[in-house]
Amino acid sequence: MIVHYLWVSVLDIMRGILLFLCAALAACQNISYEPGLNPKKTYEYKYDGVITIGRDMPDLAESGVRMKGSVKIIGVSAKTFLLQVSNMAFEEFNGFPGKSAFAPSPKLTERIAAQLAKPIMFEYANGRVGDIHAGAEVSNTVVNIARGILGFLQVTIKSTQNVYELKEVGIHGICQSHYFIEENTSSKELFITQVVDISNCQEKAEIYTGMALAIKNKNCKERGENLKTAVKYTYTVRPTDDGALVTKAHSDELQFFSPFNVKGGSSKVKAIKNLVLISVTDTEENQVIGPLQNRGNLIYKFGNELNQIPLVLKNVADPMTKISELLQRIAEANMNEVDATTSTDIFDLYQLLRVTTLENLEALWTQFSGNAEYRRWLLDTVTEVADARVIKFLKNRFQKADITVNEAAQTLLVALNHVTADAESLELSKEFLRMQFTKSSEFLWSIVAMSYGSVVYRYCANTEPCPATAVQPLVDFAIDSLNKGSEEEMVLALKSLGNAGHPSSIKTIMKFLPGISPTDAVLPTRVLNAAVQSLRLMAIKEPHMVQDIAFRVFVQRHLPSEVRMLAYMVLFDTKPSFALVSTVTAFLLEETNLQLASFSYSLLQGLARSQTPDNHYLSIACDVAVKILSRKLGRLTFRYSRAVVWGWFNDDFLFGTAGEIYILDNAARSFPTAITFRGHAFLIGRILQLQEVGLRAEGIRELFSQIPPINGKANINNIGAILKMLSEWQSLPKDKPLLSAFVRVFGQEVFYIDINRDMIQRGIQALSPFAGKESPLWKVIEDLQKGIQWHWTKPYLVFETRYIQATSLGLPVEISKYYSSITGITANAKGTISPPPTDNLGQLLNSDISIETDGDACVVKDHFLFHGINTDIVQSGAEFKSQTILNMPWKFAMKLNVKAKKFHIDISPCQKPTELLSVNFNVYAVSRNIEDPSGAVMTPMMADPNQENNQHLQFFKHENRTSEQEKVSFEIYHTQSRMCAEADTYGMAICIETEAKRAHYIDEYPLYYFLGYTHFAFKLEPAQSKKPVDKIHIEINGGPNKAVRTLSKMIDVFRNSEVSNVKNNSKSLKSAIVLFQLLDVMLDPAVTLKALAISGSAKPDGYEAAAYFTQAAHKDDIQLLVSQVGEEANWKLCSDANVDKAHKKTKIHLRWGAECQTYKMVMKAAISHLPGSQPTLFTTVRWDNVPVYMKEVAKRVQKYIPGMAFLLGFYQKHTINPANQVSALITAASSEYFNLKMKIPELTLYKQAIQLPFPVLQLEEMYAQSEDFREPFFMFRDLKACSLQRQPVKVVKAVSVLGTQSSCQSVEPILRCREGCYPTSTVEQSVDFDCAPLSILRRCAPPPRSGSANQKTGCPDLKMLDAWEDEEDEEEGTGEVELEEEDEEEQVVSSSENE
């Protein structure tokens, strides 16, 4: 029996063991690593998250926020759970790490906790967070914070792989994630590392604004990065019956930003969050949940972030009242002069306007439209609402016509170029194209059409594909204008299509291009130009199509040169391939049009030298092309069309600039057809087309092409040509522009104007001396005598660029740049005219005019850069704040008498310090929260350097990332300087103040340049004078001459010819002959200038100067004498400049000190270009005695010359050179290179083949053009055989001048073939001739074996003319120019003028 019971017990035990093993096996089989939650459980976690923004460097201020609390996840159903956050605490940090701590924000905590306590429901299954639901009262900001918490539950676990990657949904978007898994075999826990590559996202939670007009460039991005972000999650996961449970999670996110290269230092955003499981309990009761709204999935959702300017955080309740009060306060503060302290208040106004309603905007218009000042401020600031509301507001103004054309043009231009270009804004903008008010003015119509094109371009930049319906109104406008043949409408339509840059409009543009258009319509050159330039922005999306069109236009030799050159510009804007550049090169080898060849070759030269990233590959192709074309086109001169291109880029700054000047001509004349300037900036991996300004003067060029070159003297031919041109003024077509100009900003054409005959005629009539009371100037003169008060201000947000990106905590990090300005002018004036004009404006020439005026012109420019957290409840980040003030106050009385050539001005002395220019900037750690606006904190990022010992110190970074602490070396310094130049005579001083506080980190270049406080000021201050100064008197008097009488006679001639419509041409020519006689004997005047300090009845102190100019055929003399005025004053400055035009030499004697005897300096320069040699410029500066300070400065500079010369690649040779002389020899090796040899005391420097930044005129050409001198162009010259020499030209036959038989000879020698040589080609050249009556020549002819002719009274110095010719021949025989030392007392001998 006992055995039986023992056996039974054993069986029971075995059954129990078996049962246990089965249960254990079943349990093992139920273990799952698929993330999941039990809907009947409640999971409680401890959560905390921290974001800090700063430099992460010792003793540099930072800001940040911290959130912590308890998180409960409560099951509702199998796939639905509830998120509850309790014990929420929100804290802010602003200060220095290790010295400051997070401070509680109780009011903000209460606000956020109240919303997080409300039910937030989310879907969850298999490790995926689905849609999130919350009540309407829960803000987007709080829902995004909840997304940051729930992001810890979004994890993908693959039990069969340890390393894998996939795209998955996260708070940053649908991005690529890289996983690495480790398993603890004993606890079966998994340790998961997830790295999110947010640079590789299918859908990313980010917003760019204000960047649509900045062209992305891959080559710029390859040079470096401005922004880098790294995100890493680590999880500890425990398997349970319900699936893998996250027991611990940690997240690190780092964002590095710099306006330069992040490798050279950066601002850092560190976002850290932790989630730790505390308990898992059964859910005790069912949850009662009210109505909820679907708020989307886990991806961060943007709400009103764009309405929240990161520079201000204000309570926006009742915005209507706040806007009204703030606008009035700002307007009043800037009424008399610009108040720089209110420039940042304008951002408060922008913020309030962005949260107001359309109804409020209409109410504000009703309130302020009756006050000119408030009305202007409202119209200038409402543009920054920047969404559909402002378009609707302006639409109402256009429909009601309660706005002027000028106001409409200014406001609409800014509004449509700043509005967020979405579908609603696009459709609303279309309506302006159809409004009657729009077409009431041609100027307003052009603004509307081009601005709509800008809206289309920015809309398409963010919409892919962009519908053709967006640009259809402009396409229809272009086709209609072509059918009507209206030149003005065609130009406007094409410019608008160019702004839109929509590829679907290319087919329409092709209809305007010859050789491409299916029709044979002959269109004006101006229309063809507009059609070609309209392709410029389309090249971004369709470069190959634009290349094909531009090349087909370029190769059509029958087209005007200007059109082909513009096509060539567009072609190279598309960055053509090496093969296409080679094709263009082959074509240019056969090109016969020198204008086009010169332009094309010079553009290739500029691109070959370009250092900007966008031209990296293109410059290589262009360099090869230049080498191929140089033999044929390398010697084309600047008299032909040219393209000048330059640019640079710095990899450390990731910044560069570039510029282009295009000079287009149709013939080799000194007056080009068109000139265009373009400026670019390279930053943040993009290209900004800052500004483009163009001027086309085809009409004026044709008008003035009838006038031969004038070299300073009037003659019969010149005056006759001028009168002929004036007589044909009325015959010019009314619709042909004489002058056209356009302005493009950021690639968008915002303004253009065509000036035709009627516009110029109206201007001439209004300003004509014969204009009467019908002239608008007459009304100005009447108002001036009564007193004028004028005030104008213009606030303008130049640009606003923003980049917003989600962080793992659910708070958005933002990088913003703002640049704004306020311009203000206030002027008061009152005049007295004696006698006042009664009939015409010309009577003012005989009146005494007195004007008293005072006022102020000021520009305040603010520049902000923000990096940090920006929401509607809290802001925390780093902020760069800069302000530049340019101020010009005035107060003076002026007296003017034109007839007497007297100009007097009395200036009030300086009474108080006045800043004319100031620049201030600093970097701050900022903290703001909506519950305590007045408690905003801005801590300068750098501590007060006065607390440091200003030496090289070693600091430790207090971080626990590594076991060793990293040493960081930096230098703190604080410098201040003040320099003043006192003019005690006038009781004033000009001072420059500078102050800088810096912390230099050796591994952070160049960011440390901008870390710290900087102040610069240029001031005008009172100075201690010997006696009180009542006023400063300035007086300018013209010397006695016949210029006024001559001018009057010229006006009479013009008036007579205008009245008679040039019916009697012979009479006009006779008048011209009389005028020539007057001008021929006119003497150049002397000008005197006085600047005196007036002190009551005492003798004035100050200075007076007299300038004399003597012009002769071969030499010009200029004398300047400056004398000090006052008791016992004997200081003087004497300057004598002699310009030898025949030998191209200039010499300047400069003496100053007591009676001009103390100090002396002589400067000389000469240009030489002999046949077979290169153009050469030789200069010397020699001094006998100079002030001590000048010697000290020279010694300091001389110390740095050897080192700088070595760095610049100069050869150096220690030689014994004159101790009181510096000389330089510059030889133009080509239009691109020059050689330099410079001698200074004890050292000779020389270098060959110094490259110019852009091609320049050779010296000979510069001289020739300065004299308005023309010589033929030879593509190939055989310098070894026959060459040219300058020879005077003598007319063999007698010439009748004023009825007198005369002998004439050219004033200047011209290039002619040497003896025994014959010209291969010739050109006409206009020169002046000097004529003398034959009777005088016969009377003065020397008898045989007698003296020279000038021994007789009144006879010309013929011997000197012969000597001049001999000197020319000597110059031709030498290969180097030498400046001979001349005696101090050398007398300049001038030949007497011929009769």
PDB file of N, CA, C and O in Angstrom, residues 332-383:
ATOM      1  N   GLU A 332       3.154 109.147 -35.889  1.00  0.00           N
ATOM      2  CA  GLU A 332       3.458 110.396 -35.194  1.00  0.00           C
ATOM      3  C   GLU A 332       4.932 110.473 -34.816  1.00  0.00           C
ATOM      4  O   GLU A 332       5.554 111.532 -34.885  1.00  0.00           O
ATOM      5  N   ALA A 333       5.508 109.349 -34.399  1.00  0.00           N
ATOM      6  CA  ALA A 333       6.913 109.337 -33.995  1.00  0.00           C
ATOM      7  C   ALA A 333       7.844 109.646 -35.159  1.00  0.00           C
ATOM      8  O   ALA A 333       8.947 110.164 -34.963  1.00  0.00           O
ATOM      9  N   ASN A 334       7.416 109.341 -36.380  1.00  0.00           N
ATOM     10  CA  ASN A 334       8.259 109.556 -37.553  1.00  0.00           C
ATOM     11  C   ASN A 334       7.800 110.751 -38.377  1.00  0.00           C
ATOM     12  O   ASN A 334       8.146 110.860 -39.548  1.00  0.00           O
ATOM     13  N   MET A 335       7.046 111.637 -37.769  1.00  0.00           N
ATOM     14  CA  MET A 335       6.482 112.761 -38.502  1.00  0.00           C
ATOM     15  C   MET A 335       7.550 113.765 -38.915  1.00  0.00           C
ATOM     16  O   MET A 335       7.614 114.188 -40.070  1.00  0.00           O
ATOM     17  N   ASN A 336       8.403 114.180 -37.987  1.00  0.00           N
ATOM     18  CA  ASN A 336       9.400 115.199 -38.288  1.00  0.00           C
ATOM     19  C   ASN A 336      10.721 114.605 -38.756  1.00  0.00           C
ATOM     20  O   ASN A 336      11.421 115.176 -39.575  1.00  0.00           O
ATOM     21  N   GLU A 337      11.077 113.488 -38.211  1.00  0.00           N
ATOM     22  CA  GLU A 337      12.270 112.763 -38.612  1.00  0.00           C
ATOM     23  C   GLU A 337      12.091 111.300 -38.251  1.00  0.00           C
ATOM     24  O   GLU A 337      11.263 110.949 -37.413  1.00  0.00           O
ATOM     25  N   VAL A 338      12.865 110.452 -38.874  1.00  0.00           N
ATOM     26  CA  VAL A 338      12.730 109.021 -38.626  1.00  0.00           C
ATOM     27  C   VAL A 338      13.198 108.707 -37.214  1.00  0.00           C
ATOM     28  O   VAL A 338      14.294 109.093 -36.801  1.00  0.00           O
ATOM     29  N   ASP A 339      12.340 108.018 -36.469  1.00  0.00           N
ATOM     30  CA  ASP A 339      12.669 107.589 -35.114  1.00  0.00           C
ATOM     31  C   ASP A 339      13.153 106.148 -35.186  1.00  0.00           C
ATOM     32  O   ASP A 339      12.370 105.217 -35.391  1.00  0.00           O
ATOM     33  N   ALA A 340      14.464 105.969 -35.035  1.00  0.00           N
ATOM     34  CA  ALA A 340      15.044 104.630 -35.190  1.00  0.00           C
ATOM     35  C   ALA A 340      14.529 103.651 -34.150  1.00  0.00           C
ATOM     36  O   ALA A 340      14.527 102.438 -34.379  1.00  0.00           O
ATOM     37  N   THR A 341      14.075 104.152 -33.013  1.00  0.00           N
ATOM     38  CA  THR A 341      13.594 103.245 -31.959  1.00  0.00           C
ATOM     39  C   THR A 341      12.281 102.582 -32.327  1.00  0.00           C
ATOM     40  O   THR A 341      11.893 101.587 -31.720  1.00  0.00           O
ATOM     41  N   THR A 342      11.577 103.137 -33.329  1.00  0.00           N
ATOM     42  CA  THR A 342      10.294 102.547 -33.725  1.00  0.00           C
ATOM     43  C   THR A 342      10.432 101.585 -34.900  1.00  0.00           C
ATOM     44  O   THR A 342       9.439 101.014 -35.338  1.00  0.00           O
ATOM     45  N   SER A 343      11.655 101.414 -35.400  1.00  0.00           N
ATOM     46  CA  SER A 343      11.805 100.552 -36.577  1.00  0.00           C
ATOM     47  C   SER A 343      11.444  99.110 -36.269  1.00  0.00           C
ATOM     48  O   SER A 343      10.900  98.401 -37.120  1.00  0.00           O
ATOM     49  N   THR A 344      11.718  98.657 -35.058  1.00  0.00           N
ATOM     50  CA  THR A 344      11.338  97.284 -34.700  1.00  0.00           C
ATOM     51  C   THR A 344       9.867  97.195 -34.317  1.00  0.00           C
ATOM     52  O   THR A 344       9.286  96.103 -34.368  1.00  0.00           O
ATOM     53  N   ASP A 345       9.256  98.324 -33.952  1.00  0.00           N
ATOM     54  CA  ASP A 345       7.822  98.300 -33.650  1.00  0.00           C
ATOM     55  C   ASP A 345       6.991  97.977 -34.884  1.00  0.00           C
ATOM     56  O   ASP A 345       5.857  97.514 -34.768  1.00  0.00           O
ATOM     57  N   ILE A 346       7.550  98.241 -36.043  1.00  0.00           N
ATOM     58  CA  ILE A 346       6.826  97.929 -37.269  1.00  0.00           C
ATOM     59  C   ILE A 346       6.579  96.427 -37.386  1.00  0.00           C
ATOM     60  O   ILE A 346       5.560  96.005 -37.938  1.00  0.00           O
ATOM     61  N   PHE A 347       7.475  95.619 -36.832  1.00  0.00           N
ATOM     62  CA  PHE A 347       7.250  94.173 -36.860  1.00  0.00           C
ATOM     63  C   PHE A 347       6.060  93.792 -35.970  1.00  0.00           C
ATOM     64  O   PHE A 347       5.338  92.845 -36.261  1.00  0.00           O
ATOM     65  N   ASP A 348       5.854  94.544 -34.888  1.00  0.00           N
ATOM     66  CA  ASP A 348       4.644  94.335 -34.089  1.00  0.00           C
ATOM     67  C   ASP A 348       3.404  94.633 -34.919  1.00  0.00           C
ATOM     68  O   ASP A 348       2.399  93.910 -34.849  1.00  0.00           O
ATOM     69  N   LEU A 349       3.491  95.697 -35.721  1.00  0.00           N
ATOM     70  CA  LEU A 349       2.365  96.054 -36.588  1.00  0.00           C
ATOM     71  C   LEU A 349       2.128  94.975 -37.646  1.00  0.00           C
ATOM     72  O   LEU A 349       0.980  94.592 -37.911  1.00  0.00           O
ATOM     73  N   TYR A 350       3.209  94.480 -38.248  1.00  0.00           N
ATOM     74  CA  TYR A 350       3.069  93.380 -39.211  1.00  0.00           C
ATOM     75  C   TYR A 350       2.404  92.175 -38.561  1.00  0.00           C
ATOM     76  O   TYR A 350       1.541  91.518 -39.156  1.00  0.00           O
ATOM     77  N   GLN A 351       2.826  91.865 -37.331  1.00  0.00           N
ATOM     78  CA  GLN A 351       2.278  90.695 -36.638  1.00  0.00           C
ATOM     79  C   GLN A 351       0.770  90.841 -36.412  1.00  0.00           C
ATOM     80  O   GLN A 351      -0.004  89.901 -36.636  1.00  0.00           O
ATOM     81  N   LEU A 352       0.356  92.013 -35.982  1.00  0.00           N
ATOM     82  CA  LEU A 352      -1.069  92.234 -35.731  1.00  0.00           C
ATOM     83  C   LEU A 352      -1.875  92.204 -37.032  1.00  0.00           C
ATOM     84  O   LEU A 352      -2.984  91.669 -37.081  1.00  0.00           O
ATOM     85  N   LEU A 353      -1.308  92.766 -38.097  1.00  0.00           N
ATOM     86  CA  LEU A 353      -2.019  92.759 -39.374  1.00  0.00           C
ATOM     87  C   LEU A 353      -2.202  91.337 -39.903  1.00  0.00           C
ATOM     88  O   LEU A 353      -3.186  91.040 -40.579  1.00  0.00           O
ATOM     89  N   ARG A 354      -1.274  90.454 -39.589  1.00  0.00           N
ATOM     90  CA  ARG A 354      -1.357  89.087 -40.107  1.00  0.00           C
ATOM     91  C   ARG A 354      -2.410  88.240 -39.393  1.00  0.00           C
ATOM     92  O   ARG A 354      -2.744  87.162 -39.880  1.00  0.00           O
ATOM     93  N   VAL A 355      -2.884  88.703 -38.269  1.00  0.00           N
ATOM     94  CA  VAL A 355      -3.908  87.925 -37.565  1.00  0.00           C
ATOM     95  C   VAL A 355      -5.265  88.612 -37.603  1.00  0.00           C
ATOM     96  O   VAL A 355      -6.217  88.124 -37.009  1.00  0.00           O
ATOM     97  N   THR A 356      -5.361  89.724 -38.308  1.00  0.00           N
ATOM     98  CA  THR A 356      -6.634  90.429 -38.369  1.00  0.00           C
ATOM     99  C   THR A 356      -7.480  89.898 -39.523  1.00  0.00           C
ATOM    100  O   THR A 356      -7.024  89.089 -40.333  1.00  0.00           O
ATOM    101  N   THR A 357      -8.705  90.354 -39.609  1.00  0.00           N
ATOM    102  CA  THR A 357      -9.635  89.891 -40.634  1.00  0.00           C
ATOM    103  C   THR A 357      -9.764  90.928 -41.739  1.00  0.00           C
ATOM    104  O   THR A 357      -9.366  92.091 -41.584  1.00  0.00           O
ATOM    105  N   LEU A 358     -10.357  90.503 -42.856  1.00  0.00           N
ATOM    106  CA  LEU A 358     -10.607  91.429 -43.960  1.00  0.00           C
ATOM    107  C   LEU A 358     -11.549  92.539 -43.526  1.00  0.00           C
ATOM    108  O   LEU A 358     -11.376  93.702 -43.919  1.00  0.00           O
ATOM    109  N   GLU A 359     -12.524  92.204 -42.703  1.00  0.00           N
ATOM    110  CA  GLU A 359     -13.450  93.224 -42.217  1.00  0.00           C
ATOM    111  C   GLU A 359     -12.719  94.274 -41.404  1.00  0.00           C
ATOM    112  O   GLU A 359     -13.012  95.478 -41.497  1.00  0.00           O
ATOM    113  N   ASN A 360     -11.747  93.838 -40.598  1.00  0.00           N
ATOM    114  CA  ASN A 360     -10.956  94.797 -39.827  1.00  0.00           C
ATOM    115  C   ASN A 360     -10.111  95.685 -40.732  1.00  0.00           C
ATOM    116  O   ASN A 360      -9.938  96.882 -40.461  1.00  0.00           O
ATOM    117  N   LEU A 361      -9.579  95.118 -41.795  1.00  0.00           N
ATOM    118  CA  LEU A 361      -8.796  95.919 -42.740  1.00  0.00           C
ATOM    119  C   LEU A 361      -9.657  96.995 -43.382  1.00  0.00           C
ATOM    120  O   LEU A 361      -9.216  98.139 -43.562  1.00  0.00           O
ATOM    121  N   GLU A 362     -10.881  96.635 -43.739  1.00  0.00           N
ATOM    122  CA  GLU A 362     -11.787  97.619 -44.321  1.00  0.00           C
ATOM    123  C   GLU A 362     -12.136  98.708 -43.309  1.00  0.00           C
ATOM    124  O   GLU A 362     -12.229  99.897 -43.652  1.00  0.00           O
ATOM    125  N   ALA A 363     -12.300  98.313 -42.058  1.00  0.00           N
ATOM    126  CA  ALA A 363     -12.601  99.301 -41.019  1.00  0.00           C
ATOM    127  C   ALA A 363     -11.420 100.242 -40.806  1.00  0.00           C
ATOM    128  O   ALA A 363     -11.601 101.451 -40.596  1.00  0.00           O
ATOM    129  N   LEU A 364     -10.200  99.707 -40.865  1.00  0.00           N
ATOM    130  CA  LEU A 364      -9.012 100.550 -40.729  1.00  0.00           C
ATOM    131  C   LEU A 364      -8.904 101.530 -41.889  1.00  0.00           C
ATOM    132  O   LEU A 364      -8.510 102.684 -41.703  1.00  0.00           O
ATOM    133  N   TRP A 365      -9.255 101.086 -43.094  1.00  0.00           N
ATOM    134  CA  TRP A 365      -9.222 101.988 -44.243  1.00  0.00           C
ATOM    135  C   TRP A 365     -10.234 103.133 -44.061  1.00  0.00           C
ATOM    136  O   TRP A 365      -9.930 104.290 -44.353  1.00  0.00           O
ATOM    137  N   THR A 366     -11.407 102.782 -43.586  1.00  0.00           N
ATOM    138  CA  THR A 366     -12.423 103.809 -43.334  1.00  0.00           C
ATOM    139  C   THR A 366     -11.935 104.810 -42.288  1.00  0.00           C
ATOM    140  O   THR A 366     -12.169 106.017 -42.399  1.00  0.00           O
ATOM    141  N   GLN A 367     -11.218 104.318 -41.315  1.00  0.00           N
ATOM    142  CA  GLN A 367     -10.737 105.170 -40.230  1.00  0.00           C
ATOM    143  C   GLN A 367      -9.589 106.075 -40.672  1.00  0.00           C
ATOM    144  O   GLN A 367      -9.546 107.258 -40.283  1.00  0.00           O
ATOM    145  N   PHE A 368      -8.674 105.571 -41.478  1.00  0.00           N
ATOM    146  CA  PHE A 368      -7.425 106.299 -41.754  1.00  0.00           C
ATOM    147  C   PHE A 368      -7.336 106.902 -43.154  1.00  0.00           C
ATOM    148  O   PHE A 368      -6.408 107.673 -43.419  1.00  0.00           O
ATOM    149  N   SER A 369      -8.235 106.576 -44.054  1.00  0.00           N
ATOM    150  CA  SER A 369      -8.075 107.046 -45.428  1.00  0.00           C
ATOM    151  C   SER A 369      -8.175 108.557 -45.548  1.00  0.00           C
ATOM    152  O   SER A 369      -7.676 109.137 -46.526  1.00  0.00           O
ATOM    153  N   GLY A 370      -8.796 109.219 -44.590  1.00  0.00           N
ATOM    154  CA  GLY A 370      -8.929 110.666 -44.652  1.00  0.00           C
ATOM    155  C   GLY A 370      -7.713 111.420 -44.170  1.00  0.00           C
ATOM    156  O   GLY A 370      -7.615 112.628 -44.375  1.00  0.00           O
ATOM    157  N   ASN A 371      -6.757 110.733 -43.537  1.00  0.00           N
ATOM    158  CA  ASN A 371      -5.536 111.360 -43.045  1.00  0.00           C
ATOM    159  C   ASN A 371      -4.379 110.902 -43.926  1.00  0.00           C
ATOM    160  O   ASN A 371      -4.082 109.708 -44.004  1.00  0.00           O
ATOM    161  N   ALA A 372      -3.729 111.844 -44.591  1.00  0.00           N
ATOM    162  CA  ALA A 372      -2.703 111.484 -45.578  1.00  0.00           C
ATOM    163  C   ALA A 372      -1.571 110.673 -44.954  1.00  0.00           C
ATOM    164  O   ALA A 372      -1.067 109.721 -45.563  1.00  0.00           O
ATOM    165  N   GLU A 373      -1.168 111.041 -43.736  1.00  0.00           N
ATOM    166  CA  GLU A 373      -0.045 110.348 -43.089  1.00  0.00           C
ATOM    167  C   GLU A 373      -0.430 108.927 -42.704  1.00  0.00           C
ATOM    168  O   GLU A 373       0.286 107.964 -43.018  1.00  0.00           O
ATOM    169  N   TYR A 374      -1.551 108.791 -41.998  1.00  0.00           N
ATOM    170  CA  TYR A 374      -1.988 107.460 -41.574  1.00  0.00           C
ATOM    171  C   TYR A 374      -2.353 106.589 -42.774  1.00  0.00           C
ATOM    172  O   TYR A 374      -2.099 105.375 -42.774  1.00  0.00           O
ATOM    173  N   ARG A 375      -2.927 107.186 -43.772  1.00  0.00           N
ATOM    174  CA  ARG A 375      -3.314 106.451 -44.984  1.00  0.00           C
ATOM    175  C   ARG A 375      -2.080 105.829 -45.640  1.00  0.00           C
ATOM    176  O   ARG A 375      -2.087 104.667 -46.042  1.00  0.00           O
ATOM    177  N   ARG A 376      -1.016 106.629 -45.742  1.00  0.00           N
ATOM    178  CA  ARG A 376       0.198 106.122 -46.370  1.00  0.00           C
ATOM    179  C   ARG A 376       0.812 104.987 -45.562  1.00  0.00           C
ATOM    180  O   ARG A 376       1.263 103.977 -46.119  1.00  0.00           O
ATOM    181  N   TRP A 377       0.833 105.119 -44.246  1.00  0.00           N
ATOM    182  CA  TRP A 377       1.391 104.057 -43.407  1.00  0.00           C
ATOM    183  C   TRP A 377       0.561 102.777 -43.506  1.00  0.00           C
ATOM    184  O   TRP A 377       1.107 101.669 -43.516  1.00  0.00           O
ATOM    185  N   LEU A 378      -0.745 102.906 -43.581  1.00  0.00           N
ATOM    186  CA  LEU A 378      -1.588 101.715 -43.701  1.00  0.00           C
ATOM    187  C   LEU A 378      -1.335 101.007 -45.026  1.00  0.00           C
ATOM    188  O   LEU A 378      -1.172  99.772 -45.056  1.00  0.00           O
ATOM    189  N   LEU A 379      -1.272 101.759 -46.103  1.00  0.00           N
ATOM    190  CA  LEU A 379      -1.052 101.132 -47.404  1.00  0.00           C
ATOM    191  C   LEU A 379       0.336 100.504 -47.502  1.00  0.00           C
ATOM    192  O   LEU A 379       0.516  99.481 -48.172  1.00  0.00           O
ATOM    193  N   ASP A 380       1.319 101.105 -46.843  1.00  0.00           N
ATOM    194  CA  ASP A 380       2.676 100.569 -46.919  1.00  0.00           C
ATOM    195  C   ASP A 380       2.876  99.326 -46.054  1.00  0.00           C
ATOM    196  O   ASP A 380       3.784  98.527 -46.327  1.00  0.00           O
ATOM    197  N   THR A 381       2.067  99.166 -45.011  1.00  0.00           N
ATOM    198  CA  THR A 381       2.251  98.024 -44.110  1.00  0.00           C
ATOM    199  C   THR A 381       1.245  96.901 -44.348  1.00  0.00           C
ATOM    200  O   THR A 381       1.533  95.745 -44.015  1.00  0.00           O
ATOM    201  N   VAL A 382       0.087  97.210 -44.924  1.00  0.00           N
ATOM    202  CA  VAL A 382      -0.910  96.169 -45.141  1.00  0.00           C
ATOM    203  C   VAL A 382      -0.414  95.150 -46.162  1.00  0.00           C
ATOM    204  O   VAL A 382      -0.906  94.018 -46.213  1.00  0.00           O
ATOM    205  N   THR A 383       0.574  95.512 -46.964  1.00  0.00           N
ATOM    206  CA  THR A 383       1.114  94.581 -47.957  1.00  0.00           C
ATOM    207  C   THR A 383       1.718  93.340 -47.310  1.00  0.00           C
ATOM    208  O   THR A 383       1.816  92.289 -47.944  1.00  0.00           O
TER     209      THR A 383
END
